[in-house]
Coordinates of C-alpha atoms in Angstrom, one line a residue:
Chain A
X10 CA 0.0 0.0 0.0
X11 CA 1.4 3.1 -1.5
X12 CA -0.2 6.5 0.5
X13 CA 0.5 10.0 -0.9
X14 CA -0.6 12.9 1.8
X15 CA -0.5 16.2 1.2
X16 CA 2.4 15.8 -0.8
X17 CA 3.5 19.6 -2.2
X18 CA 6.4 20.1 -4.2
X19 CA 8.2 24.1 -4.3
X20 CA 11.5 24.5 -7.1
X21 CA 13.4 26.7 -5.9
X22 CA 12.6 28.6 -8.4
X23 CA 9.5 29.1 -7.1
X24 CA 7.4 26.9 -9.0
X25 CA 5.0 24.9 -7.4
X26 CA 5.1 21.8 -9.3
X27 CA 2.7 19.5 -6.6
X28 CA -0.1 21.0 -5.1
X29 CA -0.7 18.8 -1.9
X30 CA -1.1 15.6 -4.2
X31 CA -3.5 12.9 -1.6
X32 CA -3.3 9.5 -3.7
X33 CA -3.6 5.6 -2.4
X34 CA -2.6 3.2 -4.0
X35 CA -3.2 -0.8 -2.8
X36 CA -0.9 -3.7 -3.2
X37 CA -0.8 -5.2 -6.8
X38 CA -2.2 -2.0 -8.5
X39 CA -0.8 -0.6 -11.8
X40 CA -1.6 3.0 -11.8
X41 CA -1.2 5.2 -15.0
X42 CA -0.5 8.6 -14.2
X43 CA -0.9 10.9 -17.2
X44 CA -0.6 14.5 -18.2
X45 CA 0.8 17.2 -20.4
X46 CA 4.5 17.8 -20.0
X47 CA 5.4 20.0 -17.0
X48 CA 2.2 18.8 -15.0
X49 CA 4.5 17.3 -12.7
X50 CA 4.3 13.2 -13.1
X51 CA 8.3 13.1 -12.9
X52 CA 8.0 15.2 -9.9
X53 CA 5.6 12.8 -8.2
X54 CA 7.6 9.9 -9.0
X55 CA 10.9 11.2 -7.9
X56 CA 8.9 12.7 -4.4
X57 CA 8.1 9.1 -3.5
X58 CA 12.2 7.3 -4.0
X59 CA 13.6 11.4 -2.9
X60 CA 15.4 11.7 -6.0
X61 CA 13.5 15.2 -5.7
X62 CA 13.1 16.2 -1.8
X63 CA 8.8 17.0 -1.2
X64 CA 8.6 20.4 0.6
X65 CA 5.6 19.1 2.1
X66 CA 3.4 16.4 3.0
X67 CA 4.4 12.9 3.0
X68 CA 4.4 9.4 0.9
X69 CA 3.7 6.0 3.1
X70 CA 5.0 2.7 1.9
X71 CA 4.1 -0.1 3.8
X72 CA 3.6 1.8 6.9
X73 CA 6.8 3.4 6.4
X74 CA 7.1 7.2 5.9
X75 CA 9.5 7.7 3.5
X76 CA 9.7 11.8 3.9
X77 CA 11.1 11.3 7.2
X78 CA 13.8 8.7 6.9
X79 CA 17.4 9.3 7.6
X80 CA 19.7 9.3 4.4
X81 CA 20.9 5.7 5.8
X82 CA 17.6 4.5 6.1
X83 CA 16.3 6.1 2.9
X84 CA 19.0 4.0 1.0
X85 CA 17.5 1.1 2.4
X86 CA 14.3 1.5 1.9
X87 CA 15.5 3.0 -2.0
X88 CA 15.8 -1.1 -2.6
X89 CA 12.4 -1.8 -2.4
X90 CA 11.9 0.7 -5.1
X91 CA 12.7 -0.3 -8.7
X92 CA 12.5 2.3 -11.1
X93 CA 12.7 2.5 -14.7
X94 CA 13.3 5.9 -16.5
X95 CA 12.4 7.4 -19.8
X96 CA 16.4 7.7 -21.8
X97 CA 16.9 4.0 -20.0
X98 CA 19.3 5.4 -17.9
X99 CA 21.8 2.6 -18.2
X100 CA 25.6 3.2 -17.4
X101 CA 26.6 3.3 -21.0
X102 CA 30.1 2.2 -20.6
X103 CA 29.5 -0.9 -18.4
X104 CA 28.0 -4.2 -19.5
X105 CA 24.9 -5.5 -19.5
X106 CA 25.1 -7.8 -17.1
X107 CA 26.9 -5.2 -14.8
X108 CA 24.3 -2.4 -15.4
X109 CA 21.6 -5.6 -14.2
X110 CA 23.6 -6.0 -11.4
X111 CA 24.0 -2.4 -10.2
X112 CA 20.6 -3.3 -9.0
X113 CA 21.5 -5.0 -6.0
X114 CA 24.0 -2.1 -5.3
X115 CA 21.7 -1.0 -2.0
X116 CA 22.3 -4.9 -0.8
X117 CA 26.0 -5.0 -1.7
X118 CA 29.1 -3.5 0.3
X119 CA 31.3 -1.5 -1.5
X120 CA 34.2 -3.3 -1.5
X121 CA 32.1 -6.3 -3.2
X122 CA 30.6 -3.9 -5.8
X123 CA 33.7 -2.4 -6.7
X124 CA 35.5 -6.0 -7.7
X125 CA 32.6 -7.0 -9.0
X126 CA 31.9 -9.7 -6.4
X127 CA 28.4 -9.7 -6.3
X128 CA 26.8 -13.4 -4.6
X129 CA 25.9 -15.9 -6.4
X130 CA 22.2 -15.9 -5.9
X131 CA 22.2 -12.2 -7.6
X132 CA 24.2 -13.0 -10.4
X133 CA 21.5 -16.5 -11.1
X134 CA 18.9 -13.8 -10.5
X135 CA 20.5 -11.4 -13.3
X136 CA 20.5 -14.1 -15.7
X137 CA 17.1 -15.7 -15.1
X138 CA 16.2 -11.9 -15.6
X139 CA 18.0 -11.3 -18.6
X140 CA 16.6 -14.6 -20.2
X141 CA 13.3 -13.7 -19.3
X142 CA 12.8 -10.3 -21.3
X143 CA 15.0 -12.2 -24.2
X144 CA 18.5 -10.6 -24.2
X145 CA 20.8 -13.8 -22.1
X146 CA 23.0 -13.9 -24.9
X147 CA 23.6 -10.1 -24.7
X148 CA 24.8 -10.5 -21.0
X149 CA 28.2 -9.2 -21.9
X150 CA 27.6 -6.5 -24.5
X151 CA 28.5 -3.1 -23.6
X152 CA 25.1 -1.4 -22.9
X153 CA 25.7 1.7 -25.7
X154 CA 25.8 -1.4 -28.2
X155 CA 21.6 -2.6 -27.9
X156 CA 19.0 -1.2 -29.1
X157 CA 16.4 1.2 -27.6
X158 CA 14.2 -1.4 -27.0
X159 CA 16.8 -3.9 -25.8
X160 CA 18.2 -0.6 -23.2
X161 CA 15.3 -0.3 -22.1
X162 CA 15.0 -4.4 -21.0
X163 CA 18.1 -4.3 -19.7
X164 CA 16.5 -0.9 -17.7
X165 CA 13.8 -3.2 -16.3
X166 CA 15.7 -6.3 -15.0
X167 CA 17.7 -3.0 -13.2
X168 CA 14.4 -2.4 -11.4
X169 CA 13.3 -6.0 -10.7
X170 CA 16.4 -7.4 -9.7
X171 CA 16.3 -4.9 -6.4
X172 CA 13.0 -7.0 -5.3
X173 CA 11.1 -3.8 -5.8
X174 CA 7.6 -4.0 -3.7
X175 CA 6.7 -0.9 -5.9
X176 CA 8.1 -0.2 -9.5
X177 CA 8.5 3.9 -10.4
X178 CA 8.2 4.4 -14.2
X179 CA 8.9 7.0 -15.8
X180 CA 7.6 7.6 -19.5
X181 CA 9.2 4.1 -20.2
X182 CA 8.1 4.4 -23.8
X183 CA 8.6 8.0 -25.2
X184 CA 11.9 7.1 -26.6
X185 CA 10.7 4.1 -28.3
X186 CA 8.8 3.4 -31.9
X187 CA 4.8 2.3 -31.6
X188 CA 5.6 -1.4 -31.8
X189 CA 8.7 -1.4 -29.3
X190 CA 6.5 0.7 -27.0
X191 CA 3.5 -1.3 -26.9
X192 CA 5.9 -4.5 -26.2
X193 CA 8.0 -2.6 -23.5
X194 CA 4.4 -1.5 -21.6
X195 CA 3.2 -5.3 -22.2
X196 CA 6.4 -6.7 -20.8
X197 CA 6.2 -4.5 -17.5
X198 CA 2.0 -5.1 -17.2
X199 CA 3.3 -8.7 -17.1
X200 CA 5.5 -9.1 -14.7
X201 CA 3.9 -6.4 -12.5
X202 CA 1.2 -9.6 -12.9
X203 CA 3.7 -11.9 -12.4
X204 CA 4.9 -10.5 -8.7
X205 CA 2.1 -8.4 -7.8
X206 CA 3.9 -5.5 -8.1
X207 CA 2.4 -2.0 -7.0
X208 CA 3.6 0.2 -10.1
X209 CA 2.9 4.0 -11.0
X210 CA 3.3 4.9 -14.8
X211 CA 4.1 7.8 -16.0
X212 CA 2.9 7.9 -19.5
X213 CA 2.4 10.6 -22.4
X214 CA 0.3 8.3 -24.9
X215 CA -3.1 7.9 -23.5
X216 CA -3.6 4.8 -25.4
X217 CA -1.0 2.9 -24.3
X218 CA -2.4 4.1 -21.1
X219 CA -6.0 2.7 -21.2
X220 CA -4.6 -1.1 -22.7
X221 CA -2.1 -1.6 -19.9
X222 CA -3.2 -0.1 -16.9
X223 CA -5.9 -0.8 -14.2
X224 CA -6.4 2.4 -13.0
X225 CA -5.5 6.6 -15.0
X226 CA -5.1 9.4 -12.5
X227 CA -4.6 12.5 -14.6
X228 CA -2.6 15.3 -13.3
X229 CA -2.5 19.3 -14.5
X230 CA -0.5 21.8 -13.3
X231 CA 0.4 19.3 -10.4
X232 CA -3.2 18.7 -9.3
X233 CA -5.3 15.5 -9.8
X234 CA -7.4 16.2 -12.1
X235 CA -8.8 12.4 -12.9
X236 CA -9.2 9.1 -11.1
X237 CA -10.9 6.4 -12.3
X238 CA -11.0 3.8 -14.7
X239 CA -9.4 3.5 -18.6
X240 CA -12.9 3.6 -19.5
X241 CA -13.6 6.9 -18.4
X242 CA -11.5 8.8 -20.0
X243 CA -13.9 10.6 -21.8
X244 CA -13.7 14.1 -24.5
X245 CA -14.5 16.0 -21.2
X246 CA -11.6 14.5 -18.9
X247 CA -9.2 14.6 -21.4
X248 CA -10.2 18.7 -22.1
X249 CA -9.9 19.1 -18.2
X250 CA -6.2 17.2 -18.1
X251 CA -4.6 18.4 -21.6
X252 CA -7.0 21.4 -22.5
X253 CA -8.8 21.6 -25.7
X254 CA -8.1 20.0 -28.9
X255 CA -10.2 17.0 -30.6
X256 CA -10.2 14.0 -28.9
X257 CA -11.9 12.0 -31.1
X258 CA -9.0 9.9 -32.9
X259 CA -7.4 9.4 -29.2
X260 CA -10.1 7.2 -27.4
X261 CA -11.0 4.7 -29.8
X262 CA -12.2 2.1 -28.2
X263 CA -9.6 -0.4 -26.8
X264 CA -11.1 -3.8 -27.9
X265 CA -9.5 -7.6 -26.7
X266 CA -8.3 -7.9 -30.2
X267 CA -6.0 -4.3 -30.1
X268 CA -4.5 -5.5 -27.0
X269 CA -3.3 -8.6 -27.9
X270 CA -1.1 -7.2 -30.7
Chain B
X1 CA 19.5 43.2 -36.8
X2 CA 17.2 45.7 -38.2
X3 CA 14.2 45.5 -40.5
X4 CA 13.5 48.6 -41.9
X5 CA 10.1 49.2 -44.1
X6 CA 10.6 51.0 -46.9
X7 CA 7.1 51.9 -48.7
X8 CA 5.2 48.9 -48.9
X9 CA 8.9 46.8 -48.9
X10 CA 11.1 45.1 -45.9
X11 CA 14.4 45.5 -45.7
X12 CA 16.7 43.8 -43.6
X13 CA 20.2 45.0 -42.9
X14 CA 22.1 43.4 -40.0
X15 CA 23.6 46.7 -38.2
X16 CA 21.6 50.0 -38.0
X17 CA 23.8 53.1 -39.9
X18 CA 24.9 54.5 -36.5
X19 CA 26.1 50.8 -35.7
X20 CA 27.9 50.6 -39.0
X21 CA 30.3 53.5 -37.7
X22 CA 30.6 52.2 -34.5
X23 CA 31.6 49.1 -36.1
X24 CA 34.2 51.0 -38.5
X25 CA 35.6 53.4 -35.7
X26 CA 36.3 50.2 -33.4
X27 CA 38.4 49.1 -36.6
X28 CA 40.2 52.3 -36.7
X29 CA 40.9 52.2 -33.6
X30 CA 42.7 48.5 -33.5
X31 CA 44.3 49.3 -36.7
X32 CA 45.8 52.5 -35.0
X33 CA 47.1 51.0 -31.6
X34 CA 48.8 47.6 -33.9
X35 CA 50.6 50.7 -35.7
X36 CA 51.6 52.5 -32.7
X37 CA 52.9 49.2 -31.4
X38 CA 54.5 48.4 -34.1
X39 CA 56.2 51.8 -34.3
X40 CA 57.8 51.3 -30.7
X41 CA 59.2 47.8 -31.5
X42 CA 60.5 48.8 -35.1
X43 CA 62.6 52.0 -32.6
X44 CA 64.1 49.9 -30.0
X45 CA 65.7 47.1 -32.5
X46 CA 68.7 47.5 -33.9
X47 CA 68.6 46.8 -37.2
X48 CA 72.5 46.6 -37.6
X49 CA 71.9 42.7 -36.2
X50 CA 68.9 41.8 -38.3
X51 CA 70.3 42.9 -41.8
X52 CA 73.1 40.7 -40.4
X53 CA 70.5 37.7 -39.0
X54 CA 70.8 35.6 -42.3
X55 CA 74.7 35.7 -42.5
X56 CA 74.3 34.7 -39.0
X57 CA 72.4 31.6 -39.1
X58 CA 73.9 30.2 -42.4
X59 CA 77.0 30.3 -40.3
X60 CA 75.6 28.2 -37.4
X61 CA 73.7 26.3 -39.5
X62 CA 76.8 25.5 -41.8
X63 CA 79.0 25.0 -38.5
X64 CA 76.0 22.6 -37.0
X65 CA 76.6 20.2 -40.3
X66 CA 77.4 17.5 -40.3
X67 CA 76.0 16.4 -37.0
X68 CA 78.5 14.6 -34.6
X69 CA 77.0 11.2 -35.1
X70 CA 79.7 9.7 -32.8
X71 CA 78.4 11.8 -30.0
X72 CA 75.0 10.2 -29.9
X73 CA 75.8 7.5 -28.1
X74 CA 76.6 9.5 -25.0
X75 CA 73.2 10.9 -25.9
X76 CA 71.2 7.5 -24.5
X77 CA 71.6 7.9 -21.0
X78 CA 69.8 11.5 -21.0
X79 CA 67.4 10.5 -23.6
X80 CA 66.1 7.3 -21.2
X81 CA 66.4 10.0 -18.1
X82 CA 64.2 12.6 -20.2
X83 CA 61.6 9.8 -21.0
X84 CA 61.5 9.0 -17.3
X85 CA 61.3 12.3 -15.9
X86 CA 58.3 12.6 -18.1
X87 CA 56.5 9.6 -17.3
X88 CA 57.3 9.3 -13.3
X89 CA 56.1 13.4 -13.6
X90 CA 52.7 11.6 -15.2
X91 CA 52.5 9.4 -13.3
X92 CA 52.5 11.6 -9.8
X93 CA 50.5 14.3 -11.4
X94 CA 47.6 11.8 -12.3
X95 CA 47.4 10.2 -8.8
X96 CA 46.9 13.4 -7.3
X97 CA 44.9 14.8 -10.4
X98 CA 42.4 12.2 -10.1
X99 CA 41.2 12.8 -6.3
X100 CA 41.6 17.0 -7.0
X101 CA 39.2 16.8 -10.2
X102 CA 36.6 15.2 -7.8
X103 CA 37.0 17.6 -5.6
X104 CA 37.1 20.2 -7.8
X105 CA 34.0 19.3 -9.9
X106 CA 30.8 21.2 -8.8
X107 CA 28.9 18.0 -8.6
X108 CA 30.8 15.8 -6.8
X109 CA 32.5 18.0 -4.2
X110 CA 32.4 16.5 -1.0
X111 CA 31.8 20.6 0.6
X112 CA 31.9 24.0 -1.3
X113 CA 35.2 24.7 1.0
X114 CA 36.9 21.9 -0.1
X115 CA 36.5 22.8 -3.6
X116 CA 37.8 26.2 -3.0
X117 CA 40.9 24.1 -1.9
X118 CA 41.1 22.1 -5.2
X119 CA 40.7 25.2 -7.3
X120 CA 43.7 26.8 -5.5
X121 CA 45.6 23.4 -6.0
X122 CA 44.8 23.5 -9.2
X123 CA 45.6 27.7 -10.3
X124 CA 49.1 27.4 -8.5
X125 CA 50.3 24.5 -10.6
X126 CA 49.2 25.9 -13.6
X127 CA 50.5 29.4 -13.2
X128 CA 53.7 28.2 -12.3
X129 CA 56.1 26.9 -15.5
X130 CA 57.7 23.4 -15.0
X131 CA 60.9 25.5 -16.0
X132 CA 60.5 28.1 -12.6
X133 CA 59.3 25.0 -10.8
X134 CA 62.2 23.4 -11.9
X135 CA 64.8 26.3 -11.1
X136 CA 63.3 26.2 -7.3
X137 CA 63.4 22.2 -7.0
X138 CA 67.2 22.4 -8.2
X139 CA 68.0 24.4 -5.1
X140 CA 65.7 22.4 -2.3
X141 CA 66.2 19.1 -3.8
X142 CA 69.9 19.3 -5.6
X143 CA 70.2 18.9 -9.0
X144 CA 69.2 15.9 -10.6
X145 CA 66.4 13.5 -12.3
X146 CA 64.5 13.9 -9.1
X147 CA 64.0 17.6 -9.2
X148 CA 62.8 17.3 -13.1
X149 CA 60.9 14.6 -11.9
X150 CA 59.1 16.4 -9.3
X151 CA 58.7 19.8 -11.4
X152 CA 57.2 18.3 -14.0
X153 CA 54.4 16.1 -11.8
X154 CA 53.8 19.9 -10.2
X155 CA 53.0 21.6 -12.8
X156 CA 50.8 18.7 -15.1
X157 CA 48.6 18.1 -11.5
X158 CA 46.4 21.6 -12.5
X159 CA 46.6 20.9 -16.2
X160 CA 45.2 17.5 -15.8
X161 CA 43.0 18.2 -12.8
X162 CA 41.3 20.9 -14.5
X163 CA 40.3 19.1 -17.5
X164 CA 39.1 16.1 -15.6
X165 CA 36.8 17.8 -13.3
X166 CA 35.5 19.5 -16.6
X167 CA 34.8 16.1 -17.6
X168 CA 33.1 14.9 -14.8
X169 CA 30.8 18.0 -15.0
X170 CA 29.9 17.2 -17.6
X171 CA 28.4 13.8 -17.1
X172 CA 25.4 12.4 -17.6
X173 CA 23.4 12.9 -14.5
X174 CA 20.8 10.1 -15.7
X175 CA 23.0 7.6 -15.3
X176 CA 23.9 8.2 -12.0
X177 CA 20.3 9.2 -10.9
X178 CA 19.1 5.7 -11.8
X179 CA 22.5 4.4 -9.9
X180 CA 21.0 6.4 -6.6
X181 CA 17.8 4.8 -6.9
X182 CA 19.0 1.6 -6.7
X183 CA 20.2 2.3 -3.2
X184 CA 23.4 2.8 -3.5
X185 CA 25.4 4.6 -1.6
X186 CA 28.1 7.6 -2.4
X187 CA 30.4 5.5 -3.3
X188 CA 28.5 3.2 -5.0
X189 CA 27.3 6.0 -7.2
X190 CA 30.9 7.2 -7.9
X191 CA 32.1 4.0 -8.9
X192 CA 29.2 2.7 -11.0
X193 CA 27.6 6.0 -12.4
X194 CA 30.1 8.3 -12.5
X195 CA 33.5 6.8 -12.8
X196 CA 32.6 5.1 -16.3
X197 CA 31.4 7.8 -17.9
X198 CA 34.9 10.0 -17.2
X199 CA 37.3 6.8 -17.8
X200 CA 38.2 7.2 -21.3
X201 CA 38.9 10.9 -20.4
X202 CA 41.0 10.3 -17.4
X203 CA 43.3 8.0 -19.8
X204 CA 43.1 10.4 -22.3
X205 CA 44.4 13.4 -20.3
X206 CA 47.1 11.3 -19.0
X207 CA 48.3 10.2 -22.4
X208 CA 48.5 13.6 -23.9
X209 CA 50.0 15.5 -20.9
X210 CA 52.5 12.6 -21.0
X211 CA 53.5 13.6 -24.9
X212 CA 53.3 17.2 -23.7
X213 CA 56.3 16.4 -20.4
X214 CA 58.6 14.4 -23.0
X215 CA 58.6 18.0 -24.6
X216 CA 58.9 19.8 -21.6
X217 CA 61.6 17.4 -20.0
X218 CA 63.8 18.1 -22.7
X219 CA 64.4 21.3 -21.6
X220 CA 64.8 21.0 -17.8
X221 CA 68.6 19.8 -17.9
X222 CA 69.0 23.7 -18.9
X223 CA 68.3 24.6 -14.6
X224 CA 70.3 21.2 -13.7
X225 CA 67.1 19.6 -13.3
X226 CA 68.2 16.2 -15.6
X227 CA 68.3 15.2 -18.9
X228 CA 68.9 16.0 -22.5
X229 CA 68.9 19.5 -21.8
X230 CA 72.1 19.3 -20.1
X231 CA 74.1 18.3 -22.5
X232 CA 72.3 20.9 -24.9
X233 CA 73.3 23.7 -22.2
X234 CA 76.4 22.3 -22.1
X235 CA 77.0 22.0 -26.0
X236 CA 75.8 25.4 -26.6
X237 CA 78.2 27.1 -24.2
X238 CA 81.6 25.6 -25.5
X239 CA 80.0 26.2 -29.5
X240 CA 80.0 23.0 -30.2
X241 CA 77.3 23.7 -33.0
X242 CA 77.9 19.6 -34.3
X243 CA 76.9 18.7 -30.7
X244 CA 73.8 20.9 -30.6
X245 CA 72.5 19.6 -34.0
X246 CA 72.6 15.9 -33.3
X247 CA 71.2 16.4 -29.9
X248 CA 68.3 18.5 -31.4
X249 CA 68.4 15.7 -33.8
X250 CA 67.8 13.2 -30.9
X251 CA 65.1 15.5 -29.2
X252 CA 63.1 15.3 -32.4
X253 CA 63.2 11.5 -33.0
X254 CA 62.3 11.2 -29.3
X255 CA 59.2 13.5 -29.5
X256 CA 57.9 11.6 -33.0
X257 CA 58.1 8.5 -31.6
X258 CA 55.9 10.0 -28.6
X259 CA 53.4 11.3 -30.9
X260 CA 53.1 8.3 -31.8
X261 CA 52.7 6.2 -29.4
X262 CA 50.3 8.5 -27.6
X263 CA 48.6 8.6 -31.0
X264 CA 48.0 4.5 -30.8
X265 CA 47.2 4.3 -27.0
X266 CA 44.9 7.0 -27.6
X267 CA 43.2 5.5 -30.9
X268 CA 42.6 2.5 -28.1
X269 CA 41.1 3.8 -25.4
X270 CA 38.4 5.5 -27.4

């Protein structure tokens, strides 16, 4: 159980990019959070793991307030976290298999991580992971040599090699072509499935959106402006979260048959 | 940039009329002080000695040939001391270059103070020739390899400090953002986001300061700091122009072959 209270975000430059954000979220949900650029779903995201400090308010996972917790303890709790970013954010220069593994950095010591020791049991984990999303015999390709598509694998068995009880995503498919996209947000709707993972997307195509998510919250100018389900995204909501332009071409009906492309 | 309508036409010109004679008076200006310059420089040389500069240097340059082949073979033992001067020097500078840069670079400063620090480090070696640092080694350390040695590692610290920290300013703060959210601490981050990305840079900066000392080195032996400069000290002052030819002979095989070895190492790393 994810619980967001109050949760304000100030820039210093004086732009107040969350405006008291209340949100729940139960175990096992996969939440879509959509929006036009600068509404503030990054923000949100990065308020929850503290890549971006909240200047107010507070986010509860499992009981735990994570807006209070020393930097120590914020590392720790930063492992059960996975999250998966929009340029893939992979370590260019290392290896496949070592930018999978940089995953369990949080349960590693340094001297371990540094020689590249890592145990056993995480380095099993790395390739069941890798051979799950398809890319074992990439293991030990330099990460600047795959694909977008492949990065972006690589980005999730990052995220799911932590043992993530929530999985932070952030416009996983907005470098990616239509078809790469649709598998990406498949692959991560699966094993979200697969492990009952709690998982907030942050996504700009409000397609992909409705096929793969359970429920949309819609944010605007870092308020939320729409919760409900993919089916209600309606002319009206969509006005309210983007502002006005024809809608008509956007919400065609999602039938079985689109999804299972 | 001005658009000017003319009738029912635009025009575009890209400096107003007034700016155009700004423009041209700034010109005049220049022109005049290069002329006035050149007018004070033209008084105070005596133009007795340059009528007489090309007599001069066919002379040396017919007393420099042939080069004293012979004397090339005393010329190993400075050459090897040059090369060494130059890559101990390297070799100092970059272990204390590396740990500077990080402190010197805005994000990964461990405190604003410190930086403040590394900056300083990093102005006084570079303001300072390796020559002068040389000249002042000579006297606290004796003359010798190990002054040349040191000299040199002093002065290519800020050079190579400053363009590492550069580098890892300019990183790619993705990379290390998704590092963080891993869990991972300070360390962690350095070593798996940040340290890759400024790698091939760090070995870069090493190999080419290292071509730039073998230059340098060559000229140290002229304070008594060691090597090849020495003997071309030495050479000069009892006009032995065969001498001086063969060992500028020597200093220029010497610097080719560091060209291109850097050239090769460098061709690899990236």
């Amino acid at each position: 159980m994810l619980k967001l209270e109050n949760l304000t975000k100030r820039y210093n430059t004086g732009d107040l990019a969350l405006q008291g954000i209340d949100l729940s979220i139960p175990n096992g949900q996969v939440l879509a959070l959509i929006g036009p650029s600068g509404a503030g779903k990054s923000t949100l995201i990065r308020c929850i793991n503290r890549l971006v400090e909240p200047t107010n308010g507070s986010a509860i996972l499992n009981e735990v307030n994570l807006t209070k917790l020393s930097s120590r303890a914020l590392r720790k709790s930063r492992r059960k976290m996975g999250m998966i970013f929009q340029e893939y954010a992979l370590v260019e220069r290392l290896t496949v298999m070592e930018n999978v593994l940089s995953g369990r950095l949080g349960y590693v010591g340094f001297w371990k991580s540094f020689l590249r020791r890592f145990p056993k049991k995480d380095v099993n984990e790395a390739f069941r992971l890798l051979d799950r999303v398809g890319l074992l015999e990439m293991a030990d390709k330099r990460a600047d040599e795959l694909s977008g598509g492949q990065r972006q694998r690589v980005g999730i068995c990052r995220a799911l090699i932590q043992d993530p009880d929530l999985l932070l995503v952030d416009e996983p498919t907005a470098s990616l072509d239509p078809k790469t996209s649709r598998q990406i947000m498949r692959l991560i709707n699966e094993l979200c499935q697969e492990r009952g993972l709690t998982a907030i997307i942050n996504i700009h195509d409000v397609l992909l959106a409705q096929m793969f998510s359970q429920r949309i919250v819609g944010l605007a100018l870092g308020n939320i402006v729409y919760d409900g389900s993919p089916e209600g995204l309606t002319p009206e909501v969509l006005t309210k979260i983007y502002g006005e332009e024809d809608w008509s071409a956007t919400i065609e009906k999602v039938d079985d048959e689109d999804a299972e492309v | 940039m001005v658009v000017i309508k003319k009738q029912d036409e635009l025009v575009w010109k890209k400096r107003t009329t007034r700016e155009q004679w700004i423009n041209w008076f700034y010109w005049l200006i220049g022109i005049s002080i290069v002329l006035f310059a050149w007018k004070i420089i033209s008084d105070k040389t005596v133009w007795f000695f340059v009528q007489d500069a090309p007599r001069q240097a066919a002379d040396i340059g017919s007393r420099m040939v042939p080069p004293k082949w012979s004397y090339s073979l005393e010329l190993i033992k400075p050459v090897w001391d040059t090369i060494n001067i130059a890559t101990l020097g390297t070799v100092i500078a970059m272990i204390i270059a590396v740990p500077v840069a990080f402190c010197a670079a805005r994000n990964t400063t461990p405190h604003s103070t410190v930086r403040i620090v590394a900056l300083f480090i990093i102005v006084a070696s570079r303001s300072v020739n390796s020559l002068i640092w040389a000249l002042m080694l000579v006297f606290i350390l004796g003359p010798g390899v190990l002054a040349g040695t040191v000299a040199i590692g002093l002065r290519s610290i800020g050079f190579c400090a400053k363009l590492i920290y550069e580098s890892i300013e300019e990183i790619d703060a993705n990379q290390v953002e998704a590092v963080k959210a891993t869990g991972a601490s300070n360390l962690q981050q350095m070593i798996y986001g940040i340290i890759p990305q400024v790698l091939p840079t760090i070995a870069g900066v090493g190999i080419y300061r290292w071509d730039i000392n073998i230059r340098e080195s060559t000229i140290l032996g002229l304070v008594g700091a060691g090597g090849i400069g020495l003997q071309l000290n030495g050479s000069i002052n009892t006009l032995a122009w065969t001498q001086v030819s063969t060992i500028l002979l020597v200093i220029l095989a010497t610097v080719f072959v560091s060209e291109w070895v850097s050239a090769k190492v460098r061709g690899a790393i990236i």
